[in-house]
């Protein structure tokens, strides 16, 4: 069995990219409620805070602060993926829709955190789904605007 070397810091903060196997799929936005329920269920087992997140058709990005004392984010993603797969399996193939791995980056400091949160919020614009970050509904961007941390007109596609 392959053992991946992953960095872990007690109650650290991490940036993740998690992707569907079929990059042409739009399953994550079509079944967003199932993803949300799977994530909530996993959160009851593995304590964490979602600092920022965006769900796109075929992948998602998240900045997560672990609060389980072990930083068992691999188990967190395993639980989320499994819960989502079980919720969507009745209408889909028996094969998991997820790629088996995920990308992880340990947030080093406030500058790194800001850069990754901005990346998360700008991602729908980057992929051409919308012209403004505020136009993408499945993003923590709206919480940042509501809390006064970002202006509503932040993150346009530019000229």
CSV table of N, CA and C in Angstrom, one decimal:
chain,number,residue,atom,x,y,z
A,1,UNK,N,0.8,-1.2,0.0
A,1,UNK,CA,0.0,0.0,0.0
A,1,UNK,C,0.9,1.2,0.0
A,2,UNK,N,0.5,2.2,-0.8
A,2,UNK,CA,1.3,3.4,-0.9
A,2,UNK,C,1.0,4.3,0.3
A,3,UNK,N,2.0,4.8,0.9
A,3,UNK,CA,1.8,5.8,2.0
A,3,UNK,C,2.2,7.2,1.6
A,4,UNK,N,1.2,8.1,1.6
A,4,UNK,CA,1.5,9.4,1.2
A,4,UNK,C,2.0,10.2,2.4
A,5,UNK,N,3.0,11.0,2.2
A,5,UNK,CA,3.5,11.9,3.2
A,5,UNK,C,2.8,13.2,3.2
A,6,UNK,N,2.1,13.4,4.2
A,6,UNK,CA,1.3,14.6,4.3
A,6,UNK,C,1.7,15.4,5.6
A,7,UNK,N,1.8,16.7,5.4
A,7,UNK,CA,2.1,17.5,6.6
A,7,UNK,C,0.9,17.7,7.5
A,8,UNK,N,1.2,17.6,8.8
A,8,UNK,CA,0.1,17.8,9.8
A,8,UNK,C,0.6,18.7,10.9
A,9,UNK,N,-0.2,19.6,11.3
A,9,UNK,CA,0.1,20.5,12.4
A,9,UNK,C,-1.1,20.4,13.3
A,10,UNK,N,-0.8,20.4,14.6
A,10,UNK,CA,-2.0,20.3,15.6
A,10,UNK,C,-2.9,21.5,15.4
A,11,UNK,N,-4.2,21.1,15.0
A,11,UNK,CA,-5.2,22.2,14.7
A,11,UNK,C,-4.7,23.2,13.7
A,12,UNK,N,-4.1,22.6,12.6
A,12,UNK,CA,-3.6,23.4,11.5
A,12,UNK,C,-4.7,23.9,10.6
A,13,UNK,N,-4.4,24.7,9.7
A,13,UNK,CA,-5.3,25.2,8.6
A,13,UNK,C,-4.7,24.8,7.3
A,14,UNK,N,-5.6,24.2,6.4
A,14,UNK,CA,-5.1,23.6,5.1
A,14,UNK,C,-6.0,24.1,4.0
A,15,UNK,N,-5.4,24.1,2.8
A,15,UNK,CA,-6.1,24.4,1.6
A,15,UNK,C,-6.2,23.0,0.8
A,16,UNK,N,-7.4,22.7,0.3
A,16,UNK,CA,-7.6,21.5,-0.4
A,16,UNK,C,-8.3,21.7,-1.8
A,17,UNK,N,-7.9,20.8,-2.7
A,17,UNK,CA,-8.6,20.6,-3.9
A,17,UNK,C,-9.1,19.2,-4.0
A,18,UNK,N,-10.3,19.0,-4.2
A,18,UNK,CA,-10.9,17.6,-4.3
A,18,UNK,C,-11.7,17.6,-5.6
A,19,UNK,N,-11.4,16.5,-6.4
A,19,UNK,CA,-11.9,16.5,-7.8
A,19,UNK,C,-12.7,15.2,-8.1
A,20,UNK,N,-13.7,15.4,-9.0
A,20,UNK,CA,-14.4,14.2,-9.5
A,20,UNK,C,-13.5,13.5,-10.5
A,21,UNK,N,-13.8,12.2,-10.6
A,21,UNK,CA,-13.1,11.4,-11.6
A,21,UNK,C,-13.4,11.9,-13.0
A,22,UNK,N,-14.6,12.2,-13.3
A,22,UNK,CA,-15.0,12.7,-14.7
A,22,UNK,C,-15.0,14.2,-14.6
A,23,UNK,N,-14.0,14.8,-15.2
A,23,UNK,CA,-13.8,16.3,-15.1
A,23,UNK,C,-14.9,17.0,-16.0
A,24,UNK,N,-15.6,16.3,-16.8
A,24,UNK,CA,-16.7,16.9,-17.6
A,24,UNK,C,-18.0,16.9,-16.8
A,25,UNK,N,-18.1,16.2,-15.7
A,25,UNK,CA,-19.3,16.1,-14.9
A,25,UNK,C,-19.7,17.4,-14.2
A,26,UNK,N,-21.0,17.5,-13.9
A,26,UNK,CA,-21.5,18.7,-13.2
A,26,UNK,C,-22.2,18.2,-11.9
A,27,UNK,N,-21.8,17.0,-11.5
A,27,UNK,CA,-22.5,16.3,-10.4
A,27,UNK,C,-22.5,17.1,-9.1
A,28,UNK,N,-21.4,17.8,-8.8
A,28,UNK,CA,-21.3,18.6,-7.5
A,28,UNK,C,-22.3,19.7,-7.4
A,29,UNK,N,-22.5,20.4,-8.5
A,29,UNK,CA,-23.6,21.4,-8.5
A,29,UNK,C,-25.0,20.9,-8.6
A,30,UNK,N,-25.1,19.8,-9.4
A,30,UNK,CA,-26.4,19.2,-9.5
A,30,UNK,C,-26.9,18.5,-8.2
A,31,UNK,N,-26.0,18.0,-7.4
A,31,UNK,CA,-26.3,17.3,-6.2
A,31,UNK,C,-25.7,18.0,-5.0
A,32,UNK,N,-25.7,19.4,-5.0
A,32,UNK,CA,-25.0,20.1,-4.0
A,32,UNK,C,-25.6,19.8,-2.6
A,33,UNK,N,-26.9,19.7,-2.5
A,33,UNK,CA,-27.5,19.4,-1.2
A,33,UNK,C,-27.0,18.1,-0.6
A,34,UNK,N,-26.8,17.1,-1.5
A,34,UNK,CA,-26.2,15.8,-1.0
A,34,UNK,C,-24.8,16.0,-0.5
A,35,UNK,N,-24.0,16.9,-1.2
A,35,UNK,CA,-22.6,17.2,-0.8
A,35,UNK,C,-22.7,17.9,0.6
A,36,UNK,N,-23.6,18.9,0.7
A,36,UNK,CA,-23.7,19.6,1.9
A,36,UNK,C,-24.1,18.7,3.1
A,37,UNK,N,-25.0,17.8,2.9
A,37,UNK,CA,-25.4,16.9,4.0
A,37,UNK,C,-24.3,15.9,4.3
A,38,UNK,N,-23.5,15.4,3.3
A,38,UNK,CA,-22.4,14.6,3.6
A,38,UNK,C,-21.3,15.3,4.4
A,39,UNK,N,-21.1,16.6,4.1
A,39,UNK,CA,-20.1,17.4,4.8
A,39,UNK,C,-20.5,17.7,6.2
A,40,UNK,N,-21.8,18.0,6.4
A,40,UNK,CA,-22.3,18.2,7.8
A,40,UNK,C,-22.1,16.9,8.6
A,41,UNK,N,-22.5,15.8,8.1
A,41,UNK,CA,-22.4,14.5,8.8
A,41,UNK,C,-20.9,14.2,9.1
A,42,UNK,N,-20.0,14.5,8.2
A,42,UNK,CA,-18.6,14.3,8.5
A,42,UNK,C,-18.1,15.2,9.6
A,43,UNK,N,-18.6,16.4,9.5
A,43,UNK,CA,-18.2,17.4,10.5
A,43,UNK,C,-18.6,17.1,11.9
A,44,UNK,N,-19.7,16.3,12.1
A,44,UNK,CA,-20.0,15.8,13.4
A,44,UNK,C,-19.0,14.8,14.0
A,45,UNK,N,-18.3,14.1,13.1
A,45,UNK,CA,-17.4,13.1,13.5
A,45,UNK,C,-15.9,13.7,13.6
A,46,UNK,N,-15.6,14.6,12.7
A,46,UNK,CA,-14.3,15.2,12.6
A,46,UNK,C,-14.4,16.7,12.7
A,47,UNK,N,-14.2,17.3,13.9
A,47,UNK,CA,-14.4,18.7,14.1
A,47,UNK,C,-13.4,19.5,13.2
A,48,UNK,N,-14.0,20.5,12.5
A,48,UNK,CA,-13.3,21.4,11.7
A,48,UNK,C,-14.1,22.7,11.4
A,49,UNK,N,-13.5,23.7,11.0
A,49,UNK,CA,-14.1,25.0,10.6
A,49,UNK,C,-13.8,25.2,9.1
A,50,UNK,N,-14.8,25.6,8.4
A,50,UNK,CA,-14.7,25.9,7.0
A,50,UNK,C,-14.4,27.4,6.9
A,51,UNK,N,-13.1,27.7,6.6
A,51,UNK,CA,-12.7,29.1,6.5
A,51,UNK,C,-13.2,29.7,5.2
A,52,UNK,N,-13.1,28.9,4.1
A,52,UNK,CA,-13.6,29.3,2.8
A,52,UNK,C,-13.8,28.1,2.0
A,53,UNK,N,-14.8,28.1,1.1
A,53,UNK,CA,-15.0,27.0,0.2
A,53,UNK,C,-15.8,27.4,-1.0
A,54,UNK,N,-15.5,26.7,-2.1
A,54,UNK,CA,-16.3,26.9,-3.3
A,54,UNK,C,-16.5,25.6,-4.0
A,55,UNK,N,-17.7,25.3,-4.5
A,55,UNK,CA,-18.1,24.1,-5.1
A,55,UNK,C,-18.3,24.4,-6.6
A,56,UNK,N,-17.6,23.8,-7.5
A,56,UNK,CA,-17.8,24.0,-8.9
A,56,UNK,C,-18.3,22.7,-9.5
A,57,UNK,N,-18.6,22.6,-10.8
A,57,UNK,CA,-19.3,21.4,-11.3
A,57,UNK,C,-18.5,20.1,-11.0
A,58,UNK,N,-17.2,20.2,-11.2
A,58,UNK,CA,-16.4,18.9,-11.2
A,58,UNK,C,-15.3,18.9,-10.1
A,59,UNK,N,-15.2,20.0,-9.3
A,59,UNK,CA,-14.2,20.0,-8.2
A,59,UNK,C,-14.6,21.0,-7.2
A,60,UNK,N,-13.9,21.0,-6.1
A,60,UNK,CA,-14.2,22.0,-5.0
A,60,UNK,C,-12.8,22.3,-4.4
A,61,UNK,N,-12.8,23.5,-3.9
A,61,UNK,CA,-11.6,24.0,-3.1
A,61,UNK,C,-12.2,24.4,-1.7
A,62,UNK,N,-11.3,24.2,-0.7
A,62,UNK,CA,-11.7,24.5,0.6
A,62,UNK,C,-10.5,24.9,1.4
A,63,UNK,N,-10.6,25.9,2.3
A,63,UNK,CA,-9.6,26.2,3.3
A,63,UNK,C,-10.3,25.8,4.6
A,64,UNK,N,-9.7,24.8,5.3
A,64,UNK,CA,-10.3,24.2,6.5
A,64,UNK,C,-9.3,24.3,7.7
A,65,UNK,N,-9.8,24.7,8.8
A,65,UNK,CA,-9.1,24.7,10.0
A,65,UNK,C,-9.5,23.5,10.8
A,66,UNK,N,-8.6,22.6,11.0
A,66,UNK,CA,-8.9,21.4,11.7
A,66,UNK,C,-9.0,21.6,13.2
A,67,UNK,N,-10.0,21.0,13.9
A,67,UNK,CA,-10.2,21.2,15.3
A,67,UNK,C,-10.3,19.8,16.0
A,68,UNK,N,-9.7,18.8,15.5
A,68,UNK,CA,-9.9,17.5,16.1
A,68,UNK,C,-8.6,17.1,16.9
A,69,UNK,N,-7.6,17.9,16.9
A,69,UNK,CA,-6.4,17.7,17.7
A,69,UNK,C,-5.4,16.7,17.0
A,70,UNK,N,-5.9,16.1,15.9
A,70,UNK,CA,-5.0,15.1,15.2
A,70,UNK,C,-4.8,15.5,13.8
A,71,UNK,N,-5.6,16.5,13.3
A,71,UNK,CA,-5.6,16.9,11.9
A,71,UNK,C,-5.8,15.8,11.0
A,72,UNK,N,-6.8,15.0,11.2
A,72,UNK,CA,-7.1,13.8,10.4
A,72,UNK,C,-8.0,14.3,9.2
A,73,UNK,N,-7.4,15.2,8.4
A,73,UNK,CA,-8.2,15.6,7.3
A,73,UNK,C,-8.4,14.6,6.2
A,74,UNK,N,-7.5,13.6,6.2
A,74,UNK,CA,-7.7,12.4,5.2
A,74,UNK,C,-9.0,11.7,5.6
A,75,UNK,N,-9.3,11.5,6.9
A,75,UNK,CA,-10.5,10.9,7.3
A,75,UNK,C,-11.7,11.8,7.0
A,76,UNK,N,-11.5,13.1,7.2
A,76,UNK,CA,-12.6,14.0,6.9
A,76,UNK,C,-13.0,13.9,5.4
A,77,UNK,N,-12.0,13.9,4.5
A,77,UNK,CA,-12.4,13.9,3.1
A,77,UNK,C,-12.9,12.5,2.7
A,78,UNK,N,-12.4,11.5,3.4
A,78,UNK,CA,-12.9,10.1,3.1
A,78,UNK,C,-14.4,10.1,3.5
A,79,UNK,N,-14.8,10.7,4.7
A,79,UNK,CA,-16.2,10.7,5.1
A,79,UNK,C,-17.0,11.5,4.2
A,80,UNK,N,-16.6,12.6,3.8
A,80,UNK,CA,-17.4,13.5,2.9
A,80,UNK,C,-17.6,12.8,1.5
A,81,UNK,N,-16.5,12.2,1.0
A,81,UNK,CA,-16.7,11.5,-0.3
A,81,UNK,C,-17.6,10.3,-0.2
A,82,UNK,N,-17.4,9.5,0.9
A,82,UNK,CA,-18.2,8.3,1.0
A,82,UNK,C,-19.7,8.7,1.2
A,83,UNK,N,-20.0,9.7,2.1
A,83,UNK,CA,-21.3,10.2,2.3
A,83,UNK,C,-22.0,10.7,1.0
A,84,UNK,N,-21.3,11.4,0.3
A,84,UNK,CA,-21.8,12.0,-1.0
A,84,UNK,C,-22.1,10.8,-2.0
A,85,UNK,N,-21.1,9.9,-2.1
A,85,UNK,CA,-21.3,8.8,-3.0
A,85,UNK,C,-22.5,7.9,-2.6
A,86,UNK,N,-22.7,7.7,-1.3
A,86,UNK,CA,-23.8,6.9,-0.9
A,86,UNK,C,-25.2,7.6,-1.2
A,87,UNK,N,-25.2,8.9,-1.0
A,87,UNK,CA,-26.4,9.7,-1.3
A,87,UNK,C,-26.7,9.8,-2.8
A,88,UNK,N,-25.7,9.7,-3.6
A,88,UNK,CA,-26.0,9.8,-5.1
A,88,UNK,C,-25.9,8.5,-5.8
A,89,UNK,N,-25.6,7.4,-5.2
A,89,UNK,CA,-25.3,6.1,-5.8
A,89,UNK,C,-26.6,5.6,-6.5
A,90,UNK,N,-27.8,5.8,-5.9
A,90,UNK,CA,-29.0,5.2,-6.4
A,90,UNK,C,-29.3,5.6,-7.9
A,91,UNK,N,-28.8,6.8,-8.2
A,91,UNK,CA,-29.0,7.3,-9.6
A,91,UNK,C,-27.8,7.3,-10.4
A,92,UNK,N,-26.7,6.7,-9.9
A,92,UNK,CA,-25.5,6.7,-10.7
A,92,UNK,C,-24.9,5.3,-10.7
A,93,UNK,N,-23.7,5.2,-11.3
A,93,UNK,CA,-23.0,3.9,-11.3
A,93,UNK,C,-22.5,3.6,-9.9
A,94,UNK,N,-22.1,2.3,-9.7
A,94,UNK,CA,-21.7,1.9,-8.4
A,94,UNK,C,-20.2,2.4,-8.1
A,95,UNK,N,-19.6,2.9,-9.1
A,95,UNK,CA,-18.2,3.4,-9.0
A,95,UNK,C,-18.2,4.8,-8.3
A,96,UNK,N,-17.3,5.0,-7.4
A,96,UNK,CA,-17.2,6.3,-6.8
A,96,UNK,C,-17.0,7.4,-7.9
A,97,UNK,N,-17.6,8.5,-7.7
A,97,UNK,CA,-17.4,9.6,-8.7
A,97,UNK,C,-16.1,10.4,-8.5
A,98,UNK,N,-15.5,10.1,-7.3
A,98,UNK,CA,-14.3,10.9,-6.9
A,98,UNK,C,-13.0,10.4,-7.4
A,99,UNK,N,-12.0,11.3,-7.7
A,99,UNK,CA,-10.7,10.8,-7.8
A,99,UNK,C,-10.2,10.3,-6.5
A,100,UNK,N,-9.3,9.4,-6.4
A,100,UNK,CA,-9.0,8.8,-5.2
A,100,UNK,C,-8.2,9.7,-4.2
A,101,UNK,N,-7.5,10.6,-4.8
A,101,UNK,CA,-6.6,11.5,-4.0
A,101,UNK,C,-7.2,12.9,-3.9
A,102,UNK,N,-6.5,13.7,-3.2
A,102,UNK,CA,-6.8,15.2,-3.1
A,102,UNK,C,-5.5,15.9,-2.9
A,103,UNK,N,-5.6,17.2,-3.3
A,103,UNK,CA,-4.4,18.1,-3.1
A,103,UNK,C,-4.6,18.8,-1.8
A,104,UNK,N,-3.5,18.9,-1.0
A,104,UNK,CA,-3.5,19.5,0.3
A,104,UNK,C,-2.3,20.4,0.4
A,105,UNK,N,-2.4,21.6,1.0
A,105,UNK,CA,-1.4,22.5,1.3
A,105,UNK,C,-1.6,23.1,2.7
A,106,UNK,N,-0.5,23.1,3.5
A,106,UNK,CA,-0.6,23.6,4.8
A,106,UNK,C,-0.4,25.1,4.7
A,107,UNK,N,-1.4,25.8,5.3
A,107,UNK,CA,-1.3,27.3,5.4
A,107,UNK,C,-0.2,27.7,6.3
A,108,UNK,N,0.7,28.5,5.9
A,108,UNK,CA,1.9,28.9,6.6
A,108,UNK,C,1.7,30.1,7.5
A,109,UNK,N,0.9,31.1,7.0
A,109,UNK,CA,0.8,32.4,7.8
A,109,UNK,C,-0.4,33.1,7.2
A,110,UNK,N,-0.6,34.4,7.7
A,110,UNK,CA,-1.8,35.2,7.3
A,110,UNK,C,-1.7,35.5,5.8
A,111,UNK,N,-0.6,35.8,5.3
A,111,UNK,CA,-0.5,36.1,3.9
A,111,UNK,C,-0.8,34.9,3.0
A,112,UNK,N,-0.4,33.8,3.4
A,112,UNK,CA,-0.7,32.5,2.7
A,112,UNK,C,-2.2,32.2,2.8
A,113,UNK,N,-2.8,32.5,4.0
A,113,UNK,CA,-4.2,32.2,4.2
A,113,UNK,C,-5.0,33.2,3.3
A,114,UNK,N,-4.7,34.4,3.2
A,114,UNK,CA,-5.4,35.4,2.4
A,114,UNK,C,-5.3,35.0,0.9
A,115,UNK,N,-4.1,34.6,0.5
A,115,UNK,CA,-4.0,34.2,-0.9
A,115,UNK,C,-4.8,33.0,-1.3
A,116,UNK,N,-4.9,32.0,-0.4
A,116,UNK,CA,-5.7,30.8,-0.7
A,116,UNK,C,-7.2,31.1,-0.6
A,117,UNK,N,-7.6,32.0,0.4
A,117,UNK,CA,-9.0,32.3,0.4
A,117,UNK,C,-9.4,33.1,-0.8
A,118,UNK,N,-8.6,34.0,-1.3
A,118,UNK,CA,-8.8,34.7,-2.5
A,118,UNK,C,-8.9,33.8,-3.7
A,119,UNK,N,-8.0,32.8,-3.7
A,119,UNK,CA,-8.0,31.8,-4.8
A,119,UNK,C,-9.4,31.0,-4.8
A,120,UNK,N,-9.8,30.6,-3.7
A,120,UNK,CA,-11.1,29.9,-3.5
A,120,UNK,C,-12.2,30.8,-4.1
A,121,UNK,N,-12.3,32.0,-3.7
A,121,UNK,CA,-13.4,32.9,-4.1
A,121,UNK,C,-13.4,33.3,-5.5
A,122,UNK,N,-12.2,33.4,-6.1
A,122,UNK,CA,-12.0,33.8,-7.5
A,122,UNK,C,-12.2,32.6,-8.5
A,123,UNK,N,-12.1,31.4,-8.0
A,123,UNK,CA,-12.1,30.2,-8.9
A,123,UNK,C,-13.2,30.1,-9.9
A,124,UNK,N,-14.5,30.4,-9.5
A,124,UNK,CA,-15.5,30.4,-10.5
A,124,UNK,C,-15.3,31.4,-11.7
A,125,UNK,N,-14.7,32.5,-11.4
A,125,UNK,CA,-14.4,33.5,-12.4
A,125,UNK,C,-13.2,33.0,-13.2
A,126,UNK,N,-12.2,32.4,-12.6
A,126,UNK,CA,-11.1,31.9,-13.3
A,126,UNK,C,-11.5,30.8,-14.3
A,127,UNK,N,-12.5,30.0,-14.0
A,127,UNK,CA,-12.9,28.9,-14.9
A,127,UNK,C,-14.0,29.4,-15.8
A,128,UNK,N,-14.3,30.7,-15.8
A,128,UNK,CA,-15.3,31.2,-16.8
A,128,UNK,C,-16.7,30.9,-16.5
A,129,UNK,N,-17.1,30.5,-15.3
A,129,UNK,CA,-18.5,30.2,-15.0
A,129,UNK,C,-19.3,31.5,-14.8
A,130,UNK,N,-18.6,32.5,-14.3
A,130,UNK,CA,-19.2,33.8,-14.0
A,130,UNK,C,-18.2,34.9,-14.2
A,131,UNK,N,-18.7,36.2,-14.3
A,131,UNK,CA,-17.9,37.3,-14.5
A,131,UNK,C,-17.4,37.9,-13.1
A,132,UNK,N,-18.3,37.7,-12.1
A,132,UNK,CA,-18.0,38.3,-10.8
A,132,UNK,C,-18.1,37.1,-9.8
A,133,UNK,N,-17.2,37.2,-8.8
A,133,UNK,CA,-17.3,36.2,-7.7
A,133,UNK,C,-18.7,36.1,-7.0
A,134,UNK,N,-19.3,37.3,-7.0
A,134,UNK,CA,-20.6,37.4,-6.3
A,134,UNK,C,-21.7,36.7,-7.1
A,135,UNK,N,-21.5,36.3,-8.4
A,135,UNK,CA,-22.5,35.7,-9.2
A,135,UNK,C,-22.5,34.2,-9.0
A,136,UNK,N,-21.5,33.6,-8.3
A,136,UNK,CA,-21.4,32.2,-8.1
A,136,UNK,C,-22.1,31.8,-6.8
A,137,UNK,N,-23.2,31.1,-6.8
A,137,UNK,CA,-23.9,30.9,-5.5
A,137,UNK,C,-23.3,29.9,-4.5
A,138,UNK,N,-22.4,29.0,-5.0
A,138,UNK,CA,-21.9,27.9,-4.1
A,138,UNK,C,-20.5,28.3,-3.6
A,139,UNK,N,-20.5,29.4,-2.9
A,139,UNK,CA,-19.2,29.9,-2.4
A,139,UNK,C,-19.3,30.6,-1.1
A,140,UNK,N,-18.3,30.5,-0.3
A,140,UNK,CA,-18.3,31.2,1.0
A,140,UNK,C,-18.1,32.7,0.8
A,141,UNK,N,-17.9,33.1,-0.4
A,141,UNK,CA,-17.7,34.5,-0.7
A,141,UNK,C,-18.9,35.3,-0.2
A,142,UNK,N,-20.1,34.8,-0.3
A,142,UNK,CA,-21.3,35.5,0.2
A,142,UNK,C,-21.2,35.7,1.7
A,143,UNK,N,-20.7,34.8,2.5
A,143,UNK,CA,-20.5,34.9,3.9
A,143,UNK,C,-19.5,36.0,4.2
A,144,UNK,N,-18.4,36.1,3.4
A,144,UNK,CA,-17.4,37.1,3.6
A,144,UNK,C,-18.0,38.5,3.3
A,145,UNK,N,-18.9,38.6,2.3
A,145,UNK,CA,-19.6,39.9,2.0
A,145,UNK,C,-20.5,40.2,3.2
A,146,UNK,N,-21.3,39.3,3.6
A,146,UNK,CA,-22.3,39.5,4.7
A,146,UNK,C,-21.6,40.0,6.0
A,147,UNK,N,-20.4,39.4,6.2
A,147,UNK,CA,-19.6,39.7,7.4
A,147,UNK,C,-18.8,41.0,7.3
A,148,UNK,N,-18.8,41.6,6.1
A,148,UNK,CA,-18.1,42.8,5.9
A,148,UNK,C,-16.6,42.6,5.6
A,149,UNK,N,-16.2,41.4,5.3
A,149,UNK,CA,-14.8,41.2,5.0
A,149,UNK,C,-14.4,41.4,3.6
A,150,UNK,N,-15.3,41.4,2.7
A,150,UNK,CA,-15.1,41.7,1.3
A,150,UNK,C,-16.2,42.5,0.7
A,151,UNK,N,-15.9,43.4,-0.2
A,151,UNK,CA,-17.0,44.1,-0.9
A,151,UNK,C,-17.7,43.2,-1.9
A,152,UNK,N,-18.9,43.5,-2.2
A,152,UNK,CA,-19.7,42.7,-3.1
A,152,UNK,C,-19.1,42.7,-4.5
A,153,UNK,N,-18.5,43.8,-4.9
A,153,UNK,CA,-17.9,43.9,-6.3
A,153,UNK,C,-16.5,43.4,-6.4
A,154,UNK,N,-16.0,42.6,-5.4
A,154,UNK,CA,-14.7,42.0,-5.4
A,154,UNK,C,-14.6,40.9,-6.4
A,155,UNK,N,-13.5,40.8,-7.1
A,155,UNK,CA,-13.2,39.6,-7.9
A,155,UNK,C,-14.0,39.6,-9.3
A,156,UNK,N,-13.8,40.6,-10.1
A,156,UNK,CA,-14.4,40.6,-11.4
A,156,UNK,C,-13.4,40.0,-12.4
A,157,UNK,N,-13.9,39.6,-13.6
A,157,UNK,CA,-13.1,38.9,-14.6
A,157,UNK,C,-12.2,39.9,-15.3
A,158,UNK,N,-12.4,41.2,-15.1
A,158,UNK,CA,-11.5,42.2,-15.7
A,158,UNK,C,-11.8,42.4,-17.2
A,159,UNK,N,-11.1,43.3,-17.8
A,159,UNK,CA,-11.4,43.7,-19.2
A,159,UNK,C,-11.2,42.6,-20.2
